[in-house]
Amino acid sequence: MLSLFSVVFTFLALFLLIPGLFISRRLRLHFSLKNIIRFYKITASKYGDERNDERPMGEKEKRAKNRMPKHVAVILDGNRRWAEKRGLGTSDGHEAGVKRLMENAKDCFAMGTNTISLFAFSTENWERPEDEVNCLMALFKKHFKSEMPYFQRDKIKISVIGNRAKISQSLLGLIEEVEEATKSYEGKQLIIAIDYSGRFDILQACKNLATKVKDGLIQVEDIDEKAMENELMTKCSEFPNPDLLIRTSGEQRISNFFLWQSAYTELYFPNVLWPDFGEAEYLDALTWYQQRQRRFGRRV
């Protein structure tokens, strides 16, 4: 009887208790059977990919072998609704959203993602009430300053894309300071879209190509998809096109974000408001993405 108890206890320790403590402390997830199962699924998928690297692969296998997304893009939707449901002010919702943003970014990098793009402030957001816009700009300033030690310690390259014409000089100065301080880092990149729209991105790329033709630098015949991608704002990334795009709040559209870049992107629309989109929800997104990759492979 004692021997049977020892076997059962050893099994629980090896396969439930120890992994549970690891994901609770290392990944800051709740200790639960559901999260342990998520962890095992992702680990098994990564192990399977590593095993596949040891044998010759056909073209189809090569395209599908790495099921962890290199580039994850996120539309941060639902801060105001989150605050309204709790009887809080709009600024409280945005503060909670920024806090969640930094927590999730750290987890994404920890799980092997190379590039994270955040649709932080769209061009249309200028039409919101002035006090809300001022609140968002103040939050950008606050967190560019407070997170600088983290960016430098973990060697994360920061790139801010969008139209900078309306951004205040004080915020613009901070953006340029952060970009300059992190420009030499490789392997991890955080792209923050401020006053960005996909239409504006495509338009400015077309204008750049037209100018090059006018100046005799290229011929019209030289313009192809690669030339276009080299003029888009995401050219700052080693992985300019996202593998996975997440939009929270249940809205099933990408609005005006990465219109060109998302042609072959997996789109994930969880019915959860952004401040509630935590580590467990991100693991759900990864599990869904990996299942898609196993079933269909990388679409090209």
XYZ file of C-alpha atoms in Angstrom:
300
model
C 0.000 0.000 0.000
C 2.816 2.354 0.923
C 4.577 1.509 -2.328
C 1.446 2.302 -4.353
C 1.085 5.621 -2.536
C 4.712 6.466 -3.363
C 4.166 5.706 -7.050
C 1.027 7.856 -7.209
C 2.698 10.717 -5.358
C 5.755 10.550 -7.631
C 3.530 10.640 -10.717
C 1.612 13.675 -9.459
C 4.840 15.468 -8.557
C 6.508 14.825 -11.926
C 3.583 15.507 -14.203
C 1.350 17.937 -12.302
C 2.855 19.557 -9.224
C 6.322 20.486 -10.538
C 5.097 21.723 -13.975
C 2.275 23.535 -12.194
C 4.657 25.388 -9.906
C 6.894 26.222 -12.887
C 4.173 27.824 -14.991
C 2.713 29.585 -11.958
C 5.998 31.245 -11.002
C 7.916 31.466 -14.276
C 4.978 32.343 -16.546
C 2.853 33.956 -13.792
C -0.188 31.769 -14.565
C -2.785 30.476 -12.141
C -2.110 26.970 -10.842
C -4.759 24.907 -12.635
C -5.075 21.693 -14.595
C -6.209 23.664 -17.660
C -3.029 25.758 -17.722
C -0.853 22.670 -17.168
C -2.494 21.024 -20.204
C -1.904 24.189 -22.273
C 1.758 24.157 -21.234
C 2.172 20.499 -22.219
C 0.564 21.086 -25.623
C 2.894 23.959 -26.500
C 5.965 22.144 -25.183
C 5.040 19.005 -27.141
C 4.608 21.047 -30.317
C 8.003 22.718 -29.894
C 9.642 19.334 -29.141
C 8.034 17.864 -32.220
C 9.429 20.690 -34.334
C 12.925 20.108 -32.914
C 12.659 16.375 -33.704
C 11.622 17.228 -37.255
C 14.778 19.321 -37.647
C 16.837 16.119 -37.290
C 15.514 14.467 -40.445
C 15.320 15.585 -44.103
C 12.210 17.595 -44.860
C 10.159 18.159 -47.968
C 8.997 21.615 -49.022
C 5.649 21.278 -47.233
C 7.335 20.222 -43.998
C 9.821 23.083 -44.192
C 7.016 25.616 -44.388
C 5.191 24.155 -41.385
C 8.048 23.008 -39.160
C 8.163 26.066 -36.905
C 4.734 26.484 -35.363
C 5.628 29.263 -32.947
C 4.773 32.650 -34.500
C 7.801 34.821 -35.213
C 5.689 37.988 -35.393
C 2.548 38.576 -33.335
C 0.436 41.687 -33.980
C -2.208 42.837 -31.511
C -5.148 45.244 -31.790
C -5.679 46.385 -28.201
C -9.470 46.665 -28.132
C -11.812 47.055 -25.170
C -10.151 49.367 -22.617
C -13.130 51.725 -22.393
C -15.717 48.949 -22.184
C -13.617 47.249 -19.502
C -13.688 50.447 -17.433
C -17.419 51.028 -17.996
C -18.283 47.509 -16.789
C -16.481 48.271 -13.527
C -17.816 51.783 -13.038
C -14.356 53.266 -13.637
C -13.211 56.221 -15.714
C -11.871 55.900 -19.248
C -8.364 56.773 -18.072
C -8.477 53.826 -15.643
C -9.281 51.510 -18.529
C -6.369 52.784 -20.591
C -4.005 52.515 -17.603
C -5.080 48.890 -17.104
C -4.605 48.299 -20.823
C -1.028 49.619 -20.810
C -0.182 47.499 -17.775
C -1.529 44.428 -19.544
C 0.367 45.393 -22.674
C 3.756 45.293 -20.940
C 2.959 42.052 -19.090
C 1.898 40.314 -22.294
C 4.873 41.618 -24.277
C 7.256 40.118 -21.722
C 5.444 36.772 -21.906
C 5.451 36.777 -25.731
C 9.207 37.286 -25.833
C 9.708 34.644 -23.127
C 7.810 32.115 -25.253
C 9.992 32.676 -28.311
C 8.257 35.381 -30.345
C 10.741 37.681 -32.125
C 8.541 40.627 -33.085
C 5.466 42.081 -31.391
C 3.424 44.826 -33.061
C 0.882 46.821 -31.089
C -1.893 48.950 -32.616
C -1.691 51.426 -29.747
C -3.243 54.559 -31.296
C -4.965 54.693 -34.672
C -5.299 57.787 -36.837
C -9.037 57.686 -36.108
C -8.330 57.925 -32.368
C -7.595 61.651 -32.749
C -11.382 62.064 -33.046
C -11.938 60.905 -29.467
C -12.558 63.454 -26.665
C -9.574 65.725 -26.043
C -9.108 64.608 -22.439
C -8.955 60.955 -23.545
C -6.378 61.730 -26.236
C -4.295 63.679 -23.707
C -4.527 60.746 -21.302
C -3.220 58.335 -23.941
C -0.344 60.640 -24.894
C 0.569 61.012 -21.214
C 0.579 57.214 -20.834
C 2.935 56.877 -23.797
C 5.332 59.348 -22.178
C 5.104 57.693 -18.777
C 5.808 54.185 -20.000
C 8.498 55.062 -22.525
C 10.374 56.490 -19.528
C 9.550 53.796 -16.974
C 10.152 50.813 -19.287
C 13.476 52.018 -20.696
C 15.501 49.962 -18.143
C 13.549 46.838 -19.163
C 14.112 47.498 -22.881
C 17.843 47.896 -22.287
C 18.215 45.010 -19.837
C 16.440 42.540 -22.143
C 17.893 44.131 -25.307
C 14.564 44.829 -26.988
C 14.603 47.029 -30.064
C 11.823 49.636 -30.061
C 10.346 50.968 -33.298
C 7.459 53.443 -33.450
C 5.595 53.579 -36.753
C 2.908 55.957 -37.972
C 2.450 59.571 -38.980
C 4.505 61.724 -36.597
C 3.178 65.085 -37.791
C 0.645 65.527 -34.954
C 2.738 64.043 -32.144
C 3.934 66.599 -29.593
C 7.606 67.525 -29.531
C 7.997 66.219 -25.986
C 6.645 62.756 -26.889
C 8.506 62.766 -30.192
C 11.736 63.466 -28.340
C 11.136 60.478 -26.054
C 10.350 58.229 -29.017
C 13.562 59.217 -30.765
C 15.534 58.710 -27.559
C 14.182 55.186 -27.029
C 14.669 54.218 -30.674
C 18.239 55.506 -30.671
C 19.099 53.722 -27.410
C 17.788 50.344 -28.651
C 18.505 50.429 -32.387
C 21.447 48.014 -32.247
C 19.528 45.232 -30.448
C 18.661 42.063 -32.359
C 16.374 39.112 -31.739
C 13.545 40.942 -29.976
C 11.602 43.879 -31.391
C 8.570 45.789 -30.138
C 6.796 47.803 -32.843
C 4.362 50.393 -31.501
C 1.909 51.943 -33.961
C 0.960 55.505 -32.979
C -1.186 57.596 -35.351
C -1.010 54.662 -37.741
C -3.400 53.536 -40.445
C -2.936 50.796 -43.002
C -4.205 53.074 -45.757
C -1.688 55.769 -44.871
C 1.099 53.172 -44.829
C 0.232 51.924 -48.325
C -0.202 55.488 -49.598
C 3.175 56.686 -48.314
C 4.834 53.583 -49.804
C 3.282 54.339 -53.215
C 4.444 57.959 -53.009
C 7.979 56.840 -52.167
C 8.054 54.510 -55.156
C 6.637 57.237 -57.428
C 9.341 59.639 -56.245
C 12.052 57.074 -56.976
C 10.674 56.588 -60.498
C 10.507 60.358 -61.018
C 14.101 60.763 -59.831
C 15.289 57.979 -62.126
C 16.368 55.713 -59.260
C 14.126 52.855 -60.439
C 11.974 51.993 -63.445
C 8.249 51.333 -63.347
C 9.056 47.739 -64.284
C 11.075 47.413 -61.072
C 8.003 47.845 -58.898
C 6.815 44.526 -57.501
C 5.575 43.185 -54.156
C 9.086 43.109 -52.705
C 9.701 46.726 -53.688
C 6.380 47.663 -52.082
C 7.213 45.850 -48.842
C 10.538 47.667 -48.679
C 8.663 50.982 -48.520
C 6.106 49.992 -45.881
C 6.723 51.082 -42.300
C 7.224 47.490 -41.164
C 10.447 47.327 -43.172
C 12.084 48.083 -39.819
C 11.506 44.429 -38.819
C 13.280 41.216 -39.749
C 9.782 39.696 -39.893
C 7.639 42.471 -41.459
C 4.487 40.382 -41.936
C 2.752 39.001 -38.808
C 2.117 35.272 -38.513
C -0.642 35.819 -35.961
C -2.875 38.862 -35.472
C -4.983 39.042 -32.316
C -7.862 41.452 -31.887
C -9.517 41.386 -28.491
C -13.142 42.264 -27.551
C -14.770 39.897 -30.062
C -14.660 42.319 -33.017
C -13.946 40.222 -36.129
C -12.126 42.707 -38.332
C -8.653 44.219 -38.517
C -9.998 47.735 -39.161
C -7.194 49.915 -40.561
C -4.187 47.968 -39.259
C -1.562 46.185 -41.399
C -3.816 45.956 -44.458
C -0.987 44.860 -46.776
C 1.020 42.919 -44.203
C -1.859 40.695 -43.061
C -2.614 39.048 -46.413
C -1.498 35.614 -45.157
C -1.841 36.175 -41.423
C -3.825 33.920 -39.092
C -6.544 36.081 -37.502
C -7.630 35.340 -33.932
C -10.623 37.125 -32.380
C -11.069 36.212 -28.691
C -14.217 37.445 -26.994
C -12.356 39.098 -24.123
C -11.589 42.755 -23.450
C -7.928 43.725 -23.700
C -7.198 44.355 -19.977
C -8.527 40.825 -19.277
C -6.372 39.225 -21.990
C -3.754 37.628 -19.767
C -1.186 34.864 -19.977
C -3.777 32.087 -20.047
C -5.616 33.750 -22.948
C -2.334 34.149 -24.841
C -1.610 30.446 -24.351
C -5.055 29.754 -25.826
C -4.125 31.883 -28.840
C -0.832 30.020 -29.276
C -2.565 26.646 -29.011
C -5.117 27.730 -31.641
C -2.324 29.006 -33.923
C -0.321 25.791 -33.621
C -3.390 23.697 -34.405
C -3.910 25.795 -37.539
C -0.291 25.276 -38.542
C -0.474 21.519 -38.034
C -3.656 21.343 -40.076
C -2.935 23.765 -42.912
C 0.742 24.710 -42.733
C 2.015 28.237 -43.376
C 0.028 29.911 -46.118
C 2.199 31.638 -48.717
